[in-house]
PDB file of C-alpha atoms and ligand atoms in Angstrom:
ATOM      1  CA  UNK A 535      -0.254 -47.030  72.622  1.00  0.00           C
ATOM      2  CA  UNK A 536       1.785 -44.192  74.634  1.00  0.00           C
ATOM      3  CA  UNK A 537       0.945 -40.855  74.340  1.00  0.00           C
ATOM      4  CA  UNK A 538       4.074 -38.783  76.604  1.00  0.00           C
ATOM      5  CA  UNK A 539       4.417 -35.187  77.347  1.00  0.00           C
ATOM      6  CA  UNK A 540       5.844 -33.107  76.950  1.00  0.00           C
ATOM      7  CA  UNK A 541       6.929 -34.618  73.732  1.00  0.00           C
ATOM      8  CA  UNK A 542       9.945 -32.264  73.298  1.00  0.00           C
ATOM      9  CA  UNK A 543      12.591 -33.204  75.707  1.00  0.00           C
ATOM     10  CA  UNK A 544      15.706 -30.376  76.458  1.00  0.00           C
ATOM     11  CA  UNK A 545      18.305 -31.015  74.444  1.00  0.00           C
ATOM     12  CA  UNK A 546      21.584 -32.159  76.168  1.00  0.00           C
ATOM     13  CA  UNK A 547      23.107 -29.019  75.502  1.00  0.00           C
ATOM     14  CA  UNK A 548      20.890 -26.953  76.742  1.00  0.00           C
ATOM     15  CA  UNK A 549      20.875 -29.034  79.965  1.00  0.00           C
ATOM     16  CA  UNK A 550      22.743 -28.266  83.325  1.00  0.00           C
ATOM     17  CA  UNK A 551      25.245 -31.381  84.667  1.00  0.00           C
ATOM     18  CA  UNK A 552      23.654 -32.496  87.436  1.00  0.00           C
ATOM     19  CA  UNK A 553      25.269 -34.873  90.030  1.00  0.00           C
ATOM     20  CA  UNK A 554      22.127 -37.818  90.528  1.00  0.00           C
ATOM     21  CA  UNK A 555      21.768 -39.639  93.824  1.00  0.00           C
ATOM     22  CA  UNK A 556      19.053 -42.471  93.328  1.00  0.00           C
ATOM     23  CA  UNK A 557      17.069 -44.277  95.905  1.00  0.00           C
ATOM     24  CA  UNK A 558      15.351 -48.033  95.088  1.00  0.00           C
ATOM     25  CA  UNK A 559      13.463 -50.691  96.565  1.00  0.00           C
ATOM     26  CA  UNK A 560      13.081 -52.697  93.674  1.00  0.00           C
ATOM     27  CA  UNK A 561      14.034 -54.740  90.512  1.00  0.00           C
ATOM     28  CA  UNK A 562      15.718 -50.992  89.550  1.00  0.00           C
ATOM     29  CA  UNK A 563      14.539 -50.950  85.842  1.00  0.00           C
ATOM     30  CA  UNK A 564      13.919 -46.861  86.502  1.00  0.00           C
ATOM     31  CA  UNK A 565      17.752 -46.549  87.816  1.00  0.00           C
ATOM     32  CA  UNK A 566      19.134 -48.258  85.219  1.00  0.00           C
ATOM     33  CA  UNK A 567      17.085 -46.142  82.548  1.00  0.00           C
ATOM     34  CA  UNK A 568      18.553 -43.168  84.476  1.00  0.00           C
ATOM     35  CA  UNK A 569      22.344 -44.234  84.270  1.00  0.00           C
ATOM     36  CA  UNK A 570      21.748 -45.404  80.384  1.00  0.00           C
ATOM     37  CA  UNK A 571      20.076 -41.499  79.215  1.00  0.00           C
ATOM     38  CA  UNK A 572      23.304 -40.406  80.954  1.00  0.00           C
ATOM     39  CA  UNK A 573      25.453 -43.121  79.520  1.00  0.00           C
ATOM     40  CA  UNK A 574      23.714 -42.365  75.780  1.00  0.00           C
ATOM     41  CA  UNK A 575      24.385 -38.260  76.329  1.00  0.00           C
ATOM     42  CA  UNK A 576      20.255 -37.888  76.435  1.00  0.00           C
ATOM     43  CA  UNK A 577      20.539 -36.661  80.111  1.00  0.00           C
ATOM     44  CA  UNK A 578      23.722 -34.184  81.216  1.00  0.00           C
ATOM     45  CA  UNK A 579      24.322 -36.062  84.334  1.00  0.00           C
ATOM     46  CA  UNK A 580      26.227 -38.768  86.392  1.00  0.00           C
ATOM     47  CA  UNK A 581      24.635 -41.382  88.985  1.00  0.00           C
ATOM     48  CA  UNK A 582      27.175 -40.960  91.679  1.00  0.00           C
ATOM     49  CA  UNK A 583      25.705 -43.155  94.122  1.00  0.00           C
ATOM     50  CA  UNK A 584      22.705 -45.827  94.492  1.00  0.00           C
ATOM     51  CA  UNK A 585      21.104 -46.478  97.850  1.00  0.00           C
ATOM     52  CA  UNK A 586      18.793 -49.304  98.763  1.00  0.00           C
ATOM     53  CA  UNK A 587      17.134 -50.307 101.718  1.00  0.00           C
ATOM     54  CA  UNK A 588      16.681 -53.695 100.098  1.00  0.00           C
ATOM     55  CA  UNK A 589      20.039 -55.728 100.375  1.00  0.00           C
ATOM     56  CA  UNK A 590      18.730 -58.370  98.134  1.00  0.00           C
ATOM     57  CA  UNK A 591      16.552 -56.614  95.635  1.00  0.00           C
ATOM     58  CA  UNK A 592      17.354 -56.137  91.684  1.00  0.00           C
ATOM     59  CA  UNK A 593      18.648 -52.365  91.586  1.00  0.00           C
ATOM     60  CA  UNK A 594      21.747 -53.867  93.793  1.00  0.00           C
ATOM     61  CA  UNK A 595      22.881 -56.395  90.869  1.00  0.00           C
ATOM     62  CA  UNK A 596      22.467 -53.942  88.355  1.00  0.00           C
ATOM     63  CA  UNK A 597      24.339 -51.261  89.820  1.00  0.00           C
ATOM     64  CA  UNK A 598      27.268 -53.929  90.162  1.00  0.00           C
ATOM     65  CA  UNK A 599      26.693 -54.793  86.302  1.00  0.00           C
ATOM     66  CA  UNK A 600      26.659 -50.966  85.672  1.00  0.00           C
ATOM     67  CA  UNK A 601      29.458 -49.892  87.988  1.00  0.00           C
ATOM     68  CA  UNK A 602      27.606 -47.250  89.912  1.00  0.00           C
ATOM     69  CA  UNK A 603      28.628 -47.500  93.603  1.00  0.00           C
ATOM     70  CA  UNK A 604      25.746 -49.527  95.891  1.00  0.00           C
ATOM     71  CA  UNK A 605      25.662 -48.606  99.086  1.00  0.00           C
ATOM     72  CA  UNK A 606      22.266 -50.479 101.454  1.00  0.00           C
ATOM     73  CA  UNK A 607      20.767 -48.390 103.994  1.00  0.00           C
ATOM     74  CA  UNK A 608      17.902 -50.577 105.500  1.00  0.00           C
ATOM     75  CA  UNK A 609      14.902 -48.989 106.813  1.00  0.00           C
ATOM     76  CA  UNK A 610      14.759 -52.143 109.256  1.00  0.00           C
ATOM     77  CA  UNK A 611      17.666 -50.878 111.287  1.00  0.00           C
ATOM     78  CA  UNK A 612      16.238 -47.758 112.000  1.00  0.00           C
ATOM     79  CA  UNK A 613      13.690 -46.833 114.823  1.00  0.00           C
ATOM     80  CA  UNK A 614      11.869 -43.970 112.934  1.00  0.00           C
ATOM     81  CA  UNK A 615      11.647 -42.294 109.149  1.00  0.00           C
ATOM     82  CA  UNK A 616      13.343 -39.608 110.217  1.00  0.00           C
ATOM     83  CA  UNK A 617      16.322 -41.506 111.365  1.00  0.00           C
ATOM     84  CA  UNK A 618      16.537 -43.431 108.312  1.00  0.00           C
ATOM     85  CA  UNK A 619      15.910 -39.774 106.115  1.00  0.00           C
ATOM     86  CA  UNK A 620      19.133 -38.442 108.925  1.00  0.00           C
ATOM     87  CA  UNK A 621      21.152 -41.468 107.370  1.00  0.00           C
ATOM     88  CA  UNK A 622      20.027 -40.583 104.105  1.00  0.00           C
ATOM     89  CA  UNK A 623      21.228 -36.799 104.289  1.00  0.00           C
ATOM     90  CA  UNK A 624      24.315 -38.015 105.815  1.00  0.00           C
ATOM     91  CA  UNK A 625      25.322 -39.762 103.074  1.00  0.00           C
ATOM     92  CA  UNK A 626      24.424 -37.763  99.995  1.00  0.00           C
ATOM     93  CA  UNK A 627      25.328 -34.644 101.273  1.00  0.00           C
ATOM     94  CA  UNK A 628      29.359 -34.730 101.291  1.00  0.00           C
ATOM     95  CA  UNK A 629      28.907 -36.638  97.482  1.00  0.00           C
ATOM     96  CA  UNK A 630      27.559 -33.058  96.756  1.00  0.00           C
ATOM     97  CA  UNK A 631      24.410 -34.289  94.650  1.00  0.00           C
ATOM     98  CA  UNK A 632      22.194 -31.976  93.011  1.00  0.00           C
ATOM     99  CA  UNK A 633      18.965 -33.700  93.095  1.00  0.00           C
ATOM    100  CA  UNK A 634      17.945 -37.115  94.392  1.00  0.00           C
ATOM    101  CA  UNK A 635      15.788 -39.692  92.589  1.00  0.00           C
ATOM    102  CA  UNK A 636      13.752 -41.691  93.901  1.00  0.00           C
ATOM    103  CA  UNK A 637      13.153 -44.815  91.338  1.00  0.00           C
ATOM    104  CA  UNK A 638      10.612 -46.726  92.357  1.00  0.00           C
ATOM    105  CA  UNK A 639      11.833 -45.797  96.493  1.00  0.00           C
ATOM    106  CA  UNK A 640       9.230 -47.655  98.755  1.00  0.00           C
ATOM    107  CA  UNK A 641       9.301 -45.507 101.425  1.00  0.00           C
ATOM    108  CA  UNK A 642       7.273 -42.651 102.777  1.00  0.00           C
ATOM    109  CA  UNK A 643       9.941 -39.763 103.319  1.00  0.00           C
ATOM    110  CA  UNK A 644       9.745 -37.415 106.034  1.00  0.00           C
ATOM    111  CA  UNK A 645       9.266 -33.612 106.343  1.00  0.00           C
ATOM    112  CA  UNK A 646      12.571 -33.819 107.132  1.00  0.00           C
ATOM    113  CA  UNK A 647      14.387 -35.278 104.119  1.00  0.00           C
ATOM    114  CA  UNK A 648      11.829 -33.137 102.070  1.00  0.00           C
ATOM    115  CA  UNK A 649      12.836 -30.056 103.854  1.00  0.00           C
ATOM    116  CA  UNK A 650      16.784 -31.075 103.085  1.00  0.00           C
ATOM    117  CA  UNK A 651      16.144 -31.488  99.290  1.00  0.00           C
ATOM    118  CA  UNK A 652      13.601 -29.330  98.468  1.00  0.00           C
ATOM    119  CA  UNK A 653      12.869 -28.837  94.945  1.00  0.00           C
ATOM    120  CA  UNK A 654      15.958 -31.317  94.613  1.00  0.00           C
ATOM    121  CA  UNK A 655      13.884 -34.948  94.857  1.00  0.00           C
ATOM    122  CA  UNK A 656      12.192 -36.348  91.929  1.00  0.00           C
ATOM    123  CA  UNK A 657       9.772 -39.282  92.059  1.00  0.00           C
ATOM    124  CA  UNK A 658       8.619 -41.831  89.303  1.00  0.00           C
ATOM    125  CA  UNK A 659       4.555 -42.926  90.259  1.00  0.00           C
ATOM    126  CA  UNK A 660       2.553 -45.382  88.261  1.00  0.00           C
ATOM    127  CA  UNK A 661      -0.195 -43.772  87.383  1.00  0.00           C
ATOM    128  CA  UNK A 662      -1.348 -40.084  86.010  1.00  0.00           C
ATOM    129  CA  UNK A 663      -1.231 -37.956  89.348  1.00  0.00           C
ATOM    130  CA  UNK A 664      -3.240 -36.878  91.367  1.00  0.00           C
ATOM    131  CA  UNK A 665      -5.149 -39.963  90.475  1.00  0.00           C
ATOM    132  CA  UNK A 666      -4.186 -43.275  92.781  1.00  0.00           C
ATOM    133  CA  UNK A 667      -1.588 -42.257  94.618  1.00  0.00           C
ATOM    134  CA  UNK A 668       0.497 -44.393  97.317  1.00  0.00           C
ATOM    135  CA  UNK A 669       0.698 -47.774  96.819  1.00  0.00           C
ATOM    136  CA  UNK A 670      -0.808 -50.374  94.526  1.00  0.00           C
ATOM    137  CA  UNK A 671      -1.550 -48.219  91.694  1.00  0.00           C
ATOM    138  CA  UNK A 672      -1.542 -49.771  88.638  1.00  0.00           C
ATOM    139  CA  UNK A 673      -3.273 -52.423  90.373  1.00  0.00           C
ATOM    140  CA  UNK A 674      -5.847 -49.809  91.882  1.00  0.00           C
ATOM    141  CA  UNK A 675      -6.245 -48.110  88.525  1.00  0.00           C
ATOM    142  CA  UNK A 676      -7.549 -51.370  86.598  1.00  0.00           C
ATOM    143  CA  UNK A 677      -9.868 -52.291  89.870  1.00  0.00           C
ATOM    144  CA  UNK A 678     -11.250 -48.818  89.505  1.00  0.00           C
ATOM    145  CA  UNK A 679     -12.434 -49.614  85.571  1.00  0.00           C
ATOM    146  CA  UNK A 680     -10.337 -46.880  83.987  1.00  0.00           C
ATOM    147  CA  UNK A 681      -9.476 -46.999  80.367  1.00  0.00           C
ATOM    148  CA  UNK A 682      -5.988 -44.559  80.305  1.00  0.00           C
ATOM    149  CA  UNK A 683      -3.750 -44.562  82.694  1.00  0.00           C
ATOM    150  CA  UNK A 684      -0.092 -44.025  82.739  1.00  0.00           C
ATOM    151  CA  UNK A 685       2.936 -42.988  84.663  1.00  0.00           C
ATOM    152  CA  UNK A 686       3.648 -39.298  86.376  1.00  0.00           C
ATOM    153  CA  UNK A 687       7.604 -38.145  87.486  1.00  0.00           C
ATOM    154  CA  UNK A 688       7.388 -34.801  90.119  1.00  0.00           C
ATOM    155  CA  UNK A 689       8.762 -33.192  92.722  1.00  0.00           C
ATOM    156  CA  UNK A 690       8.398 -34.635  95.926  1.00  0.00           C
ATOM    157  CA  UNK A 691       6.828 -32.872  98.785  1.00  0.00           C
ATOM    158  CA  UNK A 692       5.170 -33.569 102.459  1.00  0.00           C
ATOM    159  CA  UNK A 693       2.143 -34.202 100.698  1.00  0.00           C
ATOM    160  CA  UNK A 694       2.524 -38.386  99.385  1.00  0.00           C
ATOM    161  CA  UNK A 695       2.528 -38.650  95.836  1.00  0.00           C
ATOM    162  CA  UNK A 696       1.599 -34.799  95.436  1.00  0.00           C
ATOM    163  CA  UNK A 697       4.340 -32.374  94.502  1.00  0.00           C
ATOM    164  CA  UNK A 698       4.864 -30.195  91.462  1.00  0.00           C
ATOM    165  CA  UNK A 699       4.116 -32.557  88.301  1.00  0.00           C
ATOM    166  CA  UNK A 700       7.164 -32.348  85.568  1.00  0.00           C
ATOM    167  CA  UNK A 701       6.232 -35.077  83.146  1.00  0.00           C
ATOM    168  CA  UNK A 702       3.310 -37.401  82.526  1.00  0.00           C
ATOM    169  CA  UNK A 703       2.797 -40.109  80.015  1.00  0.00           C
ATOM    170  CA  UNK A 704      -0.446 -42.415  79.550  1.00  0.00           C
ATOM    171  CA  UNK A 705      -0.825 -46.100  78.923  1.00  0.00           C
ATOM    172  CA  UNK A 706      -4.057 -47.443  76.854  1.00  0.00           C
ATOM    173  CA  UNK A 707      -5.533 -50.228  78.818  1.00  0.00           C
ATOM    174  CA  UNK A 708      -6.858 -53.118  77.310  1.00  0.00           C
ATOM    175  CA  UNK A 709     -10.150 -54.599  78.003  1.00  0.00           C
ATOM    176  CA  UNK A 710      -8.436 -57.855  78.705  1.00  0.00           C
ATOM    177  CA  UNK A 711      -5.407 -56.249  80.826  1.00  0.00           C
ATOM    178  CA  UNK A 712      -4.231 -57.523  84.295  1.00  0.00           C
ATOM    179  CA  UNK A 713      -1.641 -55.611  86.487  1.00  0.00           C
ATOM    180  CA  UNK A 714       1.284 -58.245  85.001  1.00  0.00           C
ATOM    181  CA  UNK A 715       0.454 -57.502  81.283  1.00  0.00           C
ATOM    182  CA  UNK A 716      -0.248 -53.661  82.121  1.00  0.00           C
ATOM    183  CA  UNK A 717       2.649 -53.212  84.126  1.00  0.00           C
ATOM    184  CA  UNK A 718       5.489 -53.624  81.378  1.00  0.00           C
ATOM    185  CA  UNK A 719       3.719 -50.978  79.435  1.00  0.00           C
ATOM    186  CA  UNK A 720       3.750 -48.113  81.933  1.00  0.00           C
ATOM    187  CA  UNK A 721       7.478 -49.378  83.128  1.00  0.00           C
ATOM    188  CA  UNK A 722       8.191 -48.474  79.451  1.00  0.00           C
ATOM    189  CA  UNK A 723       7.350 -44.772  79.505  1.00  0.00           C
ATOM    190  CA  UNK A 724       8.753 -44.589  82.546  1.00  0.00           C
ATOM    191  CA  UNK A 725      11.885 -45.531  81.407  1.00  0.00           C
ATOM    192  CA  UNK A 726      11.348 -42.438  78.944  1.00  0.00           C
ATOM    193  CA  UNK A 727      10.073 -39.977  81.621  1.00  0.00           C
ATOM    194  CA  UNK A 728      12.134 -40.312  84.011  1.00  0.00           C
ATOM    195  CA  UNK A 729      15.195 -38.681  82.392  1.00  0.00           C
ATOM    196  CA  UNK A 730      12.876 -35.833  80.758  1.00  0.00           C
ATOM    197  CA  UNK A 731      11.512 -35.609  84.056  1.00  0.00           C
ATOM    198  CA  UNK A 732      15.407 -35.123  85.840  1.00  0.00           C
ATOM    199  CA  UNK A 733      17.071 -32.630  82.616  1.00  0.00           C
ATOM    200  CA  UNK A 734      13.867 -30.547  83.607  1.00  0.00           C
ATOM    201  CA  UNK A 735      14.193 -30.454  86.854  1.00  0.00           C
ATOM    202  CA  UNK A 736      17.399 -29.395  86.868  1.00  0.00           C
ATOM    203  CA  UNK A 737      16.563 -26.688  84.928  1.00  0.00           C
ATOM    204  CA  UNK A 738      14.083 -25.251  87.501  1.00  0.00           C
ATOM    205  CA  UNK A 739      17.123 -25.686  89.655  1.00  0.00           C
ATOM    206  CA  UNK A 740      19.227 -23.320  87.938  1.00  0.00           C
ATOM    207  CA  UNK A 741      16.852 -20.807  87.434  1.00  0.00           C
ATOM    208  CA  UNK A 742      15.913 -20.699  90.825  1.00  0.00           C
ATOM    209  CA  UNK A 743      19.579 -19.947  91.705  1.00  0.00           C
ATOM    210  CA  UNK A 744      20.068 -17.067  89.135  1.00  0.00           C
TER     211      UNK A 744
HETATM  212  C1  GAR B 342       7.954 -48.286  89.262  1.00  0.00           C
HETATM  213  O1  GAR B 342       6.823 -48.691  88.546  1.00  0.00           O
HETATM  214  C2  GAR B 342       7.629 -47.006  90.029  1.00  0.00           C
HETATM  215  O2  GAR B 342       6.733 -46.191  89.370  1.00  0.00           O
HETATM  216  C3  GAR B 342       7.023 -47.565  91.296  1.00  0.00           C
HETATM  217  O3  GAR B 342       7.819 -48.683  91.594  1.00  0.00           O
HETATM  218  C4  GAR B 342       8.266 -49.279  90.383  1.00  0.00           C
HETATM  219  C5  GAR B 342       9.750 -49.560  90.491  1.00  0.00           C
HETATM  220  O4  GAR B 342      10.187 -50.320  89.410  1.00  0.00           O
HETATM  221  N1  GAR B 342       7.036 -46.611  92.338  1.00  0.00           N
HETATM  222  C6  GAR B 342       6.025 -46.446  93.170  1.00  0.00           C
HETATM  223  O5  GAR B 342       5.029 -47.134  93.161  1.00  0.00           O
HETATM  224  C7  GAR B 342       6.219 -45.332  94.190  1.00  0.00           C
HETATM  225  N2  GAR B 342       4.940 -44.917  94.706  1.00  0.00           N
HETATM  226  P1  GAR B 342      11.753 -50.504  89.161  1.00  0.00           P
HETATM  227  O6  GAR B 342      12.360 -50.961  90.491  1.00  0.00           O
HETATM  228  O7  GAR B 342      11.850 -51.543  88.119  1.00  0.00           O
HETATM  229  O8  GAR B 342      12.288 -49.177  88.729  1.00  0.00           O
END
């Protein structure tokens, strides 16, 4: 059972078109819910770019099934975060996008890259914020004994894990869950979220500029 809120998510034509620039590390489940609420019409946007510091991991093959352009920019070439946040910047800023996402993005970001997108980055965590933040956390949450947990999408900030909280959804654990049969689950609402989580923050966006 899933309980997600806000339950009412802004209808596509009350959203602004956004221009998305999405960061992964992973098997890229979250992107490709992303591109698929703007492929469906749920989410008044376009992916114009993916990013990965990964060169091998999941997000790349699905962004060549999905046709969103790949580009890897590997944290392992770079002598500092904020030379790999400077790479960053200089490649979303000429594609002009209005807010970056980082899906499931492995890496701490500087003050930097925070500073350059403020109000403009949105994050997908595993678990209800501010609990168990940073890594681990599904894990974390079932060694801790809890019996709801869930998934949080905010705005990023300096602080890890700790900007402005959009959207929230929580996850029922089981008595007999482990993190591989609780993990689907919360990657589920995610999935759901993470678009609400985007539409709205765009909307903040815009009314900020009026
Ligand atoms: C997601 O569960 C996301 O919440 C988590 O990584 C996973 C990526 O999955 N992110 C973090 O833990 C960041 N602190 P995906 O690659 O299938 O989207």
């Amino acid at each position: 059972m899933a309980l997600i809120a806000p339950s009412v998510p802004i209808p596509a034509e009350h959203q602004t078109s956004l221009r998305l620039g999405v960061l992964a590390s992973g098997s890229g489940s979250n992107f490709e819910a992303v591109v698929a609420a703007c492929r469906r019409g749920d989410l008044r946007a376009e992916v114009v770019s993916l990013v990965v510091n990964n060169p091998d991991c999941g997000a790349t093959v699905r962004a060549g099934r999905l046709g969103v352009p790949c580009t890897v920019i590997n944290h392992r070439h770079f002598v500092s975060r904020e030379a790999l946040d400077e790479a960053l910047i200089a490649h979303f800023t000429p594609l002009a996008v209005d807010l970056l996402v980082m899906a499931g993005w492995m890496r701490i970001v500087s003050p930097l890259l925070c500073r350059s997108f403020r109000d403009r980055m949105v994050n997908i965590h595993p678990a209800l914020l501010p609990a168990f933040r940073g890594t681990r956390a599904i894990e974390r949450a079932l060694a801790a004994g809890v019996t709801i947990t869930g998934c949080t999408a905010h705005l990023v900030e300096e602080v890890v894990d700790g900007g402005r909280i959009l959207c929230q959804a929580a996850v029922v654990v089981q008595p007999d869950d482990t993190p591989a049969s609780l993990a689907p689950r919360i990657h589920a609402v995610e999935h759901r979220i993470l678009p609400s989580a985007i539409a709205l923050a765009g909307q903040l966006l815009t009314r900020a500029e009026a």
